[in-house]
Amino acid sequence: MGDSKDNLLWISWHDSAWIPILNPTNVMDYFQSTTNPFYDRTCNNEIVKMQRLNMEHLSNLTGLEYMLLHVQEPILYVIRKQHRHSVSAVTPLADFYIIAGVVYQAPDLGSVINSRISTTVNHLQGAFDEARTYSRYHPSKGYWWEFKETESKDLEDENKKSQKKSSKDKAKEESSSAFQRHRVNILLADLAKKFPIKNTPFPASNTHLPEQRTSIEDNSKVEVKVEVKTEPQGHKPPPEKKPRLG
């Protein structure tokens, strides 16, 4: 790829006065503006335009020309630059797309492959340079790798991630915020004012009616009879056994 100043893939062009009125009938006139760096004024379009002929006469000429290839109103227009050899034979040279009034050149396959290869080589070179910083050598030990910095960085990243997770878990565990609790207390106070609690008196446990008092006193005066059992004296204990004489 050449210098960014000379390479048309690195630039864009637009005319703000045309953007609100762009349509398929005037987009070619917009592209053929004298300030457009993508337009070659030596093309057959300029010859037809100077002779005030219809653009259909382009197929009768040979050489460089521009044609409207694709339209997707109201934002996208594709214009092709091609070389005409005959009425039915043309060779595409480049495509230009207009998005929201801004003109860009579509990259060709070679430019895309070169860009991808250069990006890959750049990343590989950076990887080799970084790997070289971790290599160590000593005449008695030989070569080895030392990744102390990366291990410490990994530990720091893990600690940061764990702290973030713990803070998120704490935020999830909170049932409500201070604002929500304050609003709930206000609503409960309003409901308590609208529907106050009625105090119902309960009778004391020591107070009894006069009839209940008399019944309690009568029950307390009931005599308790105690029976004592005595054994009858008429029965004599059995005689003692006498030992026999041999």
C-alpha positions as protocol buffer text, in pm:
chain_id: "A"
residue {
  index: 1
  type: MET
  ca { x: 0 y: 0 z: 0 }
}
residue {
  index: 2
  type: GLY
  ca { x: 123 y: 345 z: -88 }
}
residue {
  index: 3
  type: ASP
  ca { x: 134 y: 662 z: 109 }
}
residue {
  index: 4
  type: SER
  ca { x: -189 y: 760 z: 283 }
}
residue {
  index: 5
  type: LYS
  ca { x: -187 y: 1098 z: 107 }
}
residue {
  index: 6
  type: ASP
  ca { x: -179 y: 942 z: -242 }
}
residue {
  index: 7
  type: ASN
  ca { x: -391 y: 635 z: -167 }
}
residue {
  index: 8
  type: LEU
  ca { x: -761 y: 700 z: -225 }
}
residue {
  index: 9
  type: LEU
  ca { x: -855 y: 429 z: 27 }
}
residue {
  index: 10
  type: TRP
  ca { x: -753 y: 662 z: 310 }
}
residue {
  index: 11
  type: ILE
  ca { x: -969 y: 960 z: 215 }
}
residue {
  index: 12
  type: SER
  ca { x: -1337 y: 1050 z: 177 }
}
residue {
  index: 13
  type: TRP
  ca { x: -1530 y: 1334 z: 19 }
}
residue {
  index: 14
  type: HIS
  ca { x: -1872 y: 1498 z: 60 }
}
residue {
  index: 15
  type: ASP
  ca { x: -2059 y: 1815 z: -27 }
}
residue {
  index: 16
  type: SER
  ca { x: -2300 y: 1918 z: 247 }
}
residue {
  index: 17
  type: ALA
  ca { x: -2514 y: 2124 z: 7 }
}
residue {
  index: 18
  type: TRP
  ca { x: -2606 y: 1814 z: -196 }
}
residue {
  index: 19
  type: ILE
  ca { x: -2668 y: 1568 z: 87 }
}
residue {
  index: 20
  type: PRO
  ca { x: -3033 y: 1663 z: 167 }
}
residue {
  index: 21
  type: ILE
  ca { x: -3140 y: 1639 z: -200 }
}
residue {
  index: 22
  type: LEU
  ca { x: -2955 y: 1325 z: -314 }
}
residue {
  index: 23
  type: ASN
  ca { x: -3161 y: 1079 z: -520 }
}
residue {
  index: 24
  type: PRO
  ca { x: -3096 y: 829 z: -803 }
}
residue {
  index: 25
  type: THR
  ca { x: -3148 y: 1096 z: -1072 }
}
residue {
  index: 26
  type: ASN
  ca { x: -2886 y: 1344 z: -950 }
}
residue {
  index: 27
  type: VAL
  ca { x: -2635 y: 1118 z: -771 }
}
residue {
  index: 28
  type: MET
  ca { x: -2415 y: 1098 z: -1083 }
}
residue {
  index: 29
  type: ASP
  ca { x: -2407 y: 1477 z: -1107 }
}
residue {
  index: 30
  type: TYR
  ca { x: -2308 y: 1484 z: -738 }
}
residue {
  index: 31
  type: PHE
  ca { x: -2026 y: 1235 z: -802 }
}
residue {
  index: 32
  type: GLN
  ca { x: -1903 y: 1431 z: -1109 }
}
residue {
  index: 33
  type: SER
  ca { x: -1839 y: 1741 z: -899 }
}
residue {
  index: 34
  type: THR
  ca { x: -1510 y: 1918 z: -974 }
}
residue {
  index: 35
  type: THR
  ca { x: -1399 y: 1894 z: -608 }
}
residue {
  index: 36
  type: ASN
  ca { x: -1443 y: 1516 z: -593 }
}
residue {
  index: 37
  type: PRO
  ca { x: -1096 y: 1353 z: -587 }
}
residue {
  index: 38
  type: PHE
  ca { x: -1240 y: 1015 z: -695 }
}
residue {
  index: 39
  type: TYR
  ca { x: -1367 y: 1149 z: -1029 }
}
residue {
  index: 40
  type: ASP
  ca { x: -1138 y: 1148 z: -1335 }
}
residue {
  index: 41
  type: ARG
  ca { x: -1234 y: 1437 z: -1565 }
}
residue {
  index: 42
  type: THR
  ca { x: -1078 y: 1265 z: -1870 }
}
residue {
  index: 43
  type: CYS
  ca { x: -1354 y: 1002 z: -1875 }
}
residue {
  index: 44
  type: ASN
  ca { x: -1623 y: 957 z: -2139 }
}
residue {
  index: 45
  type: ASN
  ca { x: -1885 y: 1097 z: -1900 }
}
residue {
  index: 46
  type: GLU
  ca { x: -1730 y: 1441 z: -1938 }
}
residue {
  index: 47
  type: ILE
  ca { x: -1733 y: 1410 z: -2319 }
}
residue {
  index: 48
  type: VAL
  ca { x: -2103 y: 1320 z: -2320 }
}
residue {
  index: 49
  type: LYS
  ca { x: -2175 y: 1596 z: -2072 }
}
residue {
  index: 50
  type: MET
  ca { x: -1990 y: 1860 z: -2278 }
}
residue {
  index: 51
  type: GLN
  ca { x: -2172 y: 1753 z: -2593 }
}
residue {
  index: 52
  type: ARG
  ca { x: -2502 y: 1761 z: -2403 }
}
residue {
  index: 53
  type: LEU
  ca { x: -2588 y: 1410 z: -2509 }
}
residue {
  index: 54
  type: ASN
  ca { x: -2782 y: 1144 z: -2325 }
}
residue {
  index: 55
  type: MET
  ca { x: -2582 y: 911 z: -2102 }
}
residue {
  index: 56
  type: GLU
  ca { x: -2701 y: 617 z: -2309 }
}
residue {
  index: 57
  type: HIS
  ca { x: -2436 y: 717 z: -2568 }
}
residue {
  index: 58
  type: LEU
  ca { x: -2163 y: 595 z: -2329 }
}
residue {
  index: 59
  type: SER
  ca { x: -2205 y: 240 z: -2461 }
}
residue {
  index: 60
  type: ASN
  ca { x: -2105 y: 362 z: -2808 }
}
residue {
  index: 61
  type: LEU
  ca { x: -1770 y: 501 z: -2685 }
}
residue {
  index: 62
  type: THR
  ca { x: -1457 y: 323 z: -2571 }
}
residue {
  index: 63
  type: GLY
  ca { x: -1243 y: 421 z: -2277 }
}
residue {
  index: 64
  type: LEU
  ca { x: -1288 y: 519 z: -1914 }
}
residue {
  index: 65
  type: GLU
  ca { x: -1642 y: 574 z: -1782 }
}
residue {
  index: 66
  type: TYR
  ca { x: -1850 y: 581 z: -1463 }
}
residue {
  index: 67
  type: MET
  ca { x: -2190 y: 414 z: -1416 }
}
residue {
  index: 68
  type: LEU
  ca { x: -2446 y: 385 z: -1136 }
}
residue {
  index: 69
  type: LEU
  ca { x: -2427 y: 21 z: -1031 }
}
residue {
  index: 70
  type: HIS
  ca { x: -2655 y: -12 z: -727 }
}
residue {
  index: 71
  type: VAL
  ca { x: -2913 y: 204 z: -547 }
}
residue {
  index: 72
  type: GLN
  ca { x: -3055 y: 153 z: -199 }
}
residue {
  index: 73
  type: GLU
  ca { x: -3254 y: 462 z: -118 }
}
residue {
  index: 74
  type: PRO
  ca { x: -3215 y: 689 z: 62 }
}
residue {
  index: 75
  type: ILE
  ca { x: -2869 y: 619 z: 202 }
}
residue {
  index: 76
  type: LEU
  ca { x: -2660 y: 396 z: -24 }
}
residue {
  index: 77
  type: TYR
  ca { x: -2540 y: 439 z: -384 }
}
residue {
  index: 78
  type: VAL
  ca { x: -2267 y: 239 z: -558 }
}
residue {
  index: 79
  type: ILE
  ca { x: -2081 y: 381 z: -862 }
}
residue {
  index: 80
  type: ARG
  ca { x: -1842 y: 172 z: -1072 }
}
residue {
  index: 81
  type: LYS
  ca { x: -1537 y: 295 z: -1262 }
}
residue {
  index: 82
  type: GLN
  ca { x: -1474 y: 76 z: -1567 }
}
residue {
  index: 83
  type: HIS
  ca { x: -1294 y: 64 z: -1902 }
}
residue {
  index: 84
  type: ARG
  ca { x: -1518 y: -4 z: -2200 }
}
residue {
  index: 85
  type: HIS
  ca { x: -1369 y: -203 z: -2488 }
}
residue {
  index: 86
  type: SER
  ca { x: -1689 y: -246 z: -2689 }
}
residue {
  index: 87
  type: VAL
  ca { x: -2064 y: -233 z: -2648 }
}
residue {
  index: 88
  type: SER
  ca { x: -2070 y: -559 z: -2449 }
}
residue {
  index: 89
  type: ALA
  ca { x: -1713 y: -584 z: -2311 }
}
residue {
  index: 90
  type: VAL
  ca { x: -1604 y: -382 z: -2007 }
}
residue {
  index: 91
  type: THR
  ca { x: -1335 y: -423 z: -1741 }
}
residue {
  index: 92
  type: PRO
  ca { x: -1420 y: -304 z: -1385 }
}
residue {
  index: 93
  type: LEU
  ca { x: -1147 y: -89 z: -1232 }
}
residue {
  index: 94
  type: ALA
  ca { x: -1288 y: 36 z: -899 }
}
residue {
  index: 95
  type: ASP
  ca { x: -1611 y: 74 z: -701 }
}
residue {
  index: 96
  type: PHE
  ca { x: -1716 y: 379 z: -501 }
}
residue {
  index: 97
  type: TYR
  ca { x: -1997 y: 378 z: -245 }
}
residue {
  index: 98
  type: ILE
  ca { x: -2186 y: 680 z: -117 }
}
residue {
  index: 99
  type: ILE
  ca { x: -2324 y: 641 z: 238 }
}
residue {
  index: 100
  type: ALA
  ca { x: -2528 y: 933 z: 377 }
}
residue {
  index: 101
  type: GLY
  ca { x: -2371 y: 1163 z: 117 }
}
residue {
  index: 102
  type: VAL
  ca { x: -2007 y: 1068 z: 196 }
}
residue {
  index: 103
  type: VAL
  ca { x: -1807 y: 910 z: -88 }
}
residue {
  index: 104
  type: TYR
  ca { x: -1556 y: 630 z: -18 }
}
residue {
  index: 105
  type: GLN
  ca { x: -1356 y: 400 z: -242 }
}
residue {
  index: 106
  type: ALA
  ca { x: -1425 y: 31 z: -187 }
}
residue {
  index: 107
  type: PRO
  ca { x: -1100 y: -161 z: -124 }
}
residue {
  index: 108
  type: ASP
  ca { x: -998 y: -421 z: -378 }
}
residue {
  index: 109
  type: LEU
  ca { x: -909 y: -779 z: -286 }
}
residue {
  index: 110
  type: GLY
  ca { x: -534 y: -716 z: -302 }
}
residue {
  index: 111
  type: SER
  ca { x: -560 y: -421 z: -61 }
}
residue {
  index: 112
  type: VAL
  ca { x: -768 y: -626 z: 184 }
}
residue {
  index: 113
  type: ILE
  ca { x: -519 y: -918 z: 179 }
}
residue {
  index: 114
  type: ASN
  ca { x: -221 y: -683 z: 221 }
}
residue {
  index: 115
  type: SER
  ca { x: -391 y: -509 z: 513 }
}
residue {
  index: 116
  type: ARG
  ca { x: -471 y: -839 z: 687 }
}
residue {
  index: 117
  type: ILE
  ca { x: -116 y: -971 z: 633 }
}
residue {
  index: 118
  type: SER
  ca { x: 47 y: -654 z: 763 }
}
residue {
  index: 119
  type: THR
  ca { x: -181 y: -656 z: 1070 }
}
residue {
  index: 120
  type: THR
  ca { x: -96 y: -1022 z: 1139 }
}
residue {
  index: 121
  type: VAL
  ca { x: 279 y: -960 z: 1102 }
}
residue {
  index: 122
  type: ASN
  ca { x: 255 y: -660 z: 1333 }
}
residue {
  index: 123
  type: HIS
  ca { x: 83 y: -865 z: 1606 }
}
residue {
  index: 124
  type: LEU
  ca { x: 331 y: -1152 z: 1566 }
}
residue {
  index: 125
  type: GLN
  ca { x: 625 y: -913 z: 1595 }
}
residue {
  index: 126
  type: GLY
  ca { x: 475 y: -767 z: 1912 }
}
residue {
  index: 127
  type: ALA
  ca { x: 427 y: -1117 z: 2055 }
}
residue {
  index: 128
  type: PHE
  ca { x: 791 y: -1212 z: 1982 }
}
residue {
  index: 129
  type: ASP
  ca { x: 917 y: -888 z: 2137 }
}
residue {
  index: 130
  type: GLU
  ca { x: 714 y: -951 z: 2452 }
}
residue {
  index: 131
  type: ALA
  ca { x: 826 y: -1316 z: 2473 }
}
residue {
  index: 132
  type: ARG
  ca { x: 1190 y: -1207 z: 2443 }
}
residue {
  index: 133
  type: THR
  ca { x: 1156 y: -997 z: 2761 }
}
residue {
  index: 134
  type: TYR
  ca { x: 1070 y: -1311 z: 2964 }
}
residue {
  index: 135
  type: SER
  ca { x: 1362 y: -1523 z: 2844 }
}
residue {
  index: 136
  type: ARG
  ca { x: 1665 y: -1563 z: 3076 }
}
residue {
  index: 137
  type: TYR
  ca { x: 2010 y: -1718 z: 3021 }
}
residue {
  index: 138
  type: HIS
  ca { x: 2297 y: -1817 z: 3243 }
}
residue {
  index: 139
  type: PRO
  ca { x: 2608 y: -2017 z: 3137 }
}
residue {
  index: 140
  type: SER
  ca { x: 2562 y: -2268 z: 3419 }
}
residue {
  index: 141
  type: LYS
  ca { x: 2182 y: -2300 z: 3397 }
}
residue {
  index: 142
  type: GLY
  ca { x: 2111 y: -2238 z: 3032 }
}
residue {
  index: 143
  type: TYR
  ca { x: 1787 y: -2081 z: 2909 }
}
residue {
  index: 144
  type: TRP
  ca { x: 1463 y: -2049 z: 3107 }
}
residue {
  index: 145
  type: TRP
  ca { x: 1148 y: -1840 z: 3124 }
}
residue {
  index: 146
  type: GLU
  ca { x: 1055 y: -1601 z: 3405 }
}
residue {
  index: 147
  type: PHE
  ca { x: 695 y: -1482 z: 3427 }
}
residue {
  index: 148
  type: LYS
  ca { x: 688 y: -1321 z: 3772 }
}
residue {
  index: 149
  type: GLU
  ca { x: 545 y: -993 z: 3647 }
}
residue {
  index: 150
  type: THR
  ca { x: 266 y: -1161 z: 3456 }
}
residue {
  index: 151
  type: GLU
  ca { x: 179 y: -1383 z: 3753 }
}
residue {
  index: 152
  type: SER
  ca { x: 156 y: -1081 z: 3982 }
}
residue {
  index: 153
  type: LYS
  ca { x: -58 y: -903 z: 3723 }
}
residue {
  index: 154
  type: ASP
  ca { x: -286 y: -1205 z: 3696 }
}
residue {
  index: 155
  type: LEU
  ca { x: -324 y: -1217 z: 4073 }
}
residue {
  index: 156
  type: GLU
  ca { x: -408 y: -846 z: 4082 }
}
residue {
  index: 157
  type: ASP
  ca { x: -666 y: -892 z: 3806 }
}
residue {
  index: 158
  type: GLU
  ca { x: -823 y: -1186 z: 3992 }
}
residue {
  index: 159
  type: ASN
  ca { x: -838 y: -984 z: 4314 }
}
residue {
  index: 160
  type: LYS
  ca { x: -1002 y: -694 z: 4133 }
}
residue {
  index: 161
  type: LYS
  ca { x: -1256 y: -929 z: 3975 }
}
residue {
  index: 162
  type: SER
  ca { x: -1335 y: -1091 z: 4311 }
}
residue {
  index: 163
  type: GLN
  ca { x: -1381 y: -749 z: 4471 }
}
residue {
  index: 164
  type: LYS
  ca { x: -1615 y: -643 z: 4194 }
}
residue {
  index: 165
  type: LYS
  ca { x: -1816 y: -966 z: 4231 }
}
residue {
  index: 166
  type: SER
  ca { x: -1839 y: -925 z: 4611 }
}
residue {
  index: 167
  type: SER
  ca { x: -1957 y: -565 z: 4573 }
}
residue {
  index: 168
  type: LYS
  ca { x: -2218 y: -677 z: 4320 }
}
residue {
  index: 169
  type: ASP
  ca { x: -2334 y: -958 z: 4552 }
}
residue {
  index: 170
  type: LYS
  ca { x: -2366 y: -714 z: 4841 }
}
residue {
  index: 171
  type: ALA
  ca { x: -2570 y: -481 z: 4626 }
}
residue {
  index: 172
  type: LYS
  ca { x: -2798 y: -771 z: 4531 }
}
residue {
  index: 173
  type: GLU
  ca { x: -2839 y: -881 z: 4895 }
}
residue {
  index: 174
  type: GLU
  ca { x: -2978 y: -541 z: 4998 }
}
residue {
  index: 175
  type: SER
  ca { x: -3354 y: -584 z: 5018 }
}
residue {
  index: 176
  type: SER
  ca { x: -3440 y: -218 z: 4974 }
}
residue {
  index: 177
  type: SER
  ca { x: -3286 y: 125 z: 4958 }
}
residue {
  index: 178
  type: ALA
  ca { x: -3321 y: 409 z: 5209 }
}
residue {
  index: 179
  type: PHE
  ca { x: -3558 y: 591 z: 4976 }
}
residue {
  index: 180
  type: GLN
  ca { x: -3785 y: 286 z: 4947 }
}
residue {
  index: 181
  type: ARG
  ca { x: -3792 y: 234 z: 5324 }
}
residue {
  index: 182
  type: HIS
  ca { x: -3875 y: 602 z: 5380 }
}
residue {
  index: 183
  type: ARG
  ca { x: -4164 y: 586 z: 5132 }
}
residue {
  index: 184
  type: VAL
  ca { x: -4300 y: 268 z: 5291 }
}
residue {
  index: 185
  type: ASN
  ca { x: -4295 y: 428 z: 5636 }
}
residue {
  index: 186
  type: ILE
  ca { x: -4491 y: 727 z: 5502 }
}
residue {
  index: 187
  type: LEU
  ca { x: -4754 y: 498 z: 5345 }
}
residue {
  index: 188
  type: LEU
  ca { x: -4790 y: 297 z: 5667 }
}
residue {
  index: 189
  type: ALA
  ca { x: -4835 y: 618 z: 5871 }
}
residue {
  index: 190
  type: ASP
  ca { x: -5108 y: 736 z: 5633 }
}
residue {
  index: 191
  type: LEU
  ca { x: -5288 y: 401 z: 5660 }
}
residue {
  index: 192
  type: ALA
  ca { x: -5263 y: 412 z: 6041 }
}
residue {
  index: 193
  type: LYS
  ca { x: -5426 y: 758 z: 6041 }
}
residue {
  index: 194
  type: LYS
  ca { x: -5709 y: 648 z: 5812 }
}
residue {
  index: 195
  type: PHE
  ca { x: -5776 y: 320 z: 5993 }
}
residue {
  index: 196
  type: PRO
  ca { x: -5690 y: 368 z: 6365 }
}
residue {
  index: 197
  type: ILE
  ca { x: -5676 y: 64 z: 6594 }
}
residue {
  index: 198
  type: LYS
  ca { x: -5978 y: 32 z: 6828 }
}
residue {
  index: 199
  type: ASN
  ca { x: -5893 y: -35 z: 7196 }
}
residue {
  index: 200
  type: THR
  ca { x: -6135 y: -299 z: 7339 }
}
residue {
  index: 201
  type: PRO
  ca { x: -6140 y: -315 z: 7727 }
}
residue {
  index: 202
  type: PHE
  ca { x: -6081 y: -657 z: 7881 }
}
residue {
  index: 203
  type: PRO
  ca { x: -6236 y: -749 z: 8229 }
}
residue {
  index: 204
  type: ALA
  ca { x: -5989 y: -780 z: 8518 }
}
residue {
  index: 205
  type: SER
  ca { x: -5912 y: -1130 z: 8642 }
}
residue {
  index: 206
  type: ASN
  ca { x: -5972 y: -1052 z: 9018 }
}
residue {
  index: 207
  type: THR
  ca { x: -6316 y: -890 z: 8977 }
}
residue {
  index: 208
  type: HIS
  ca { x: -6609 y: -1132 z: 9014 }
}
residue {
  index: 209
  type: LEU
  ca { x: -6985 y: -1087 z: 9032 }
}
residue {
  index: 210
  type: PRO
  ca { x: -7157 y: -1117 z: 9377 }
}
residue {
  index: 211
  type: GLU
  ca { x: -7324 y: -1447 z: 9284 }
}
residue {
  index: 212
  type: GLN
  ca { x: -6988 y: -1592 z: 9179 }
}
residue {
  index: 213
  type: ARG
  ca { x: -6835 y: -1478 z: 9509 }
}
residue {
  index: 214
  type: THR
  ca { x: -7097 y: -1666 z: 9720 }
}
residue {
  index: 215
  type: SER
  ca { x: -7047 y: -1984 z: 9518 }
}
residue {
  index: 216
  type: ILE
  ca { x: -6671 y: -1962 z: 9565 }
}
residue {
  index: 217
  type: GLU
  ca { x: -6711 y: -1913 z: 9945 }
}
residue {
  index: 218
  type: ASP
  ca { x: -6950 y: -2213 z: 9975 }
}
residue {
  index: 219
  type: ASN
  ca { x: -6710 y: -2434 z: 9790 }
}
residue {
  index: 220
  type: SER
  ca { x: -6428 y: -2330 z: 10022 }
}
residue {
  index: 221
  type: LYS
  ca { x: -6632 y: -2434 z: 10331 }
}
residue {
  index: 222
  type: VAL
  ca { x: -6677 y: -2797 z: 10227 }
}
residue {
  index: 223
  type: GLU
  ca { x: -6553 y: -3029 z: 10505 }
}
residue {
  index: 224
  type: VAL
  ca { x: -6287 y: -3272 z: 10428 }
}
residue {
  index: 225
  type: LYS
  ca { x: -6346 y: -3614 z: 10596 }
}
residue {
  index: 226
  type: VAL
  ca { x: -6048 y: -3825 z: 10681 }
}
residue {
  index: 227
  type: GLU
  ca { x: -6096 y: -4198 z: 10735 }
}
residue {
  index: 228
  type: VAL
  ca { x: -5851 y: -4393 z: 10950 }
}
residue {
  index: 229
  type: LYS
  ca { x: -5844 y: -4765 z: 10898 }
}
residue {
  index: 230
  type: THR
  ca { x: -5787 y: -4989 z: 11208 }
}
residue {
  index: 231
  type: GLU
  ca { x: -5722 y: -5360 z: 11211 }
}
residue {
  index: 232
  type: PRO
  ca { x: -5977 y: -5585 z: 11396 }
}
residue {
  index: 233
  type: GLN
  ca { x: -5860 y: -5710 z: 11744 }
}
residue {
  index: 234
  type: GLY
  ca { x: -6059 y: -6037 z: 11754 }
}
residue {
  index: 235
  type: HIS
  ca { x: -5815 y: -6231 z: 11542 }
}
residue {
  index: 236
  type: LYS
  ca { x: -5501 y: -6373 z: 11709 }
}
residue {
  index: 237
  type: PRO
  ca { x: -5173 y: -6411 z: 11534 }
}
residue {
  index: 238
  type: PRO
  ca { x: -5081 y: -6765 z: 11427 }
}
residue {
  index: 239
  type: PRO
  ca { x: -4894 y: -6977 z: 11696 }
}
residue {
  index: 240
  type: GLU
  ca { x: -4528 y: -7003 z: 11671 }
}
residue {
  index: 241
  type: LYS
  ca { x: -4385 y: -7330 z: 11552 }
}
residue {
  index: 242
  type: LYS
  ca { x: -4204 y: -7532 z: 11819 }
}
residue {
  index: 243
  type: PRO
  ca { x: -3902 y: -7737 z: 11731 }
}
residue {
  index: 244
  type: ARG
  ca { x: -3950 y: -8118 z: 11738 }
}
residue {
  index: 245
  type: LEU
  ca { x: -3746 y: -8333 z: 11979 }
}
residue {
  index: 246
  type: GLY
  ca { x: -3581 y: -8633 z: 11833 }
}
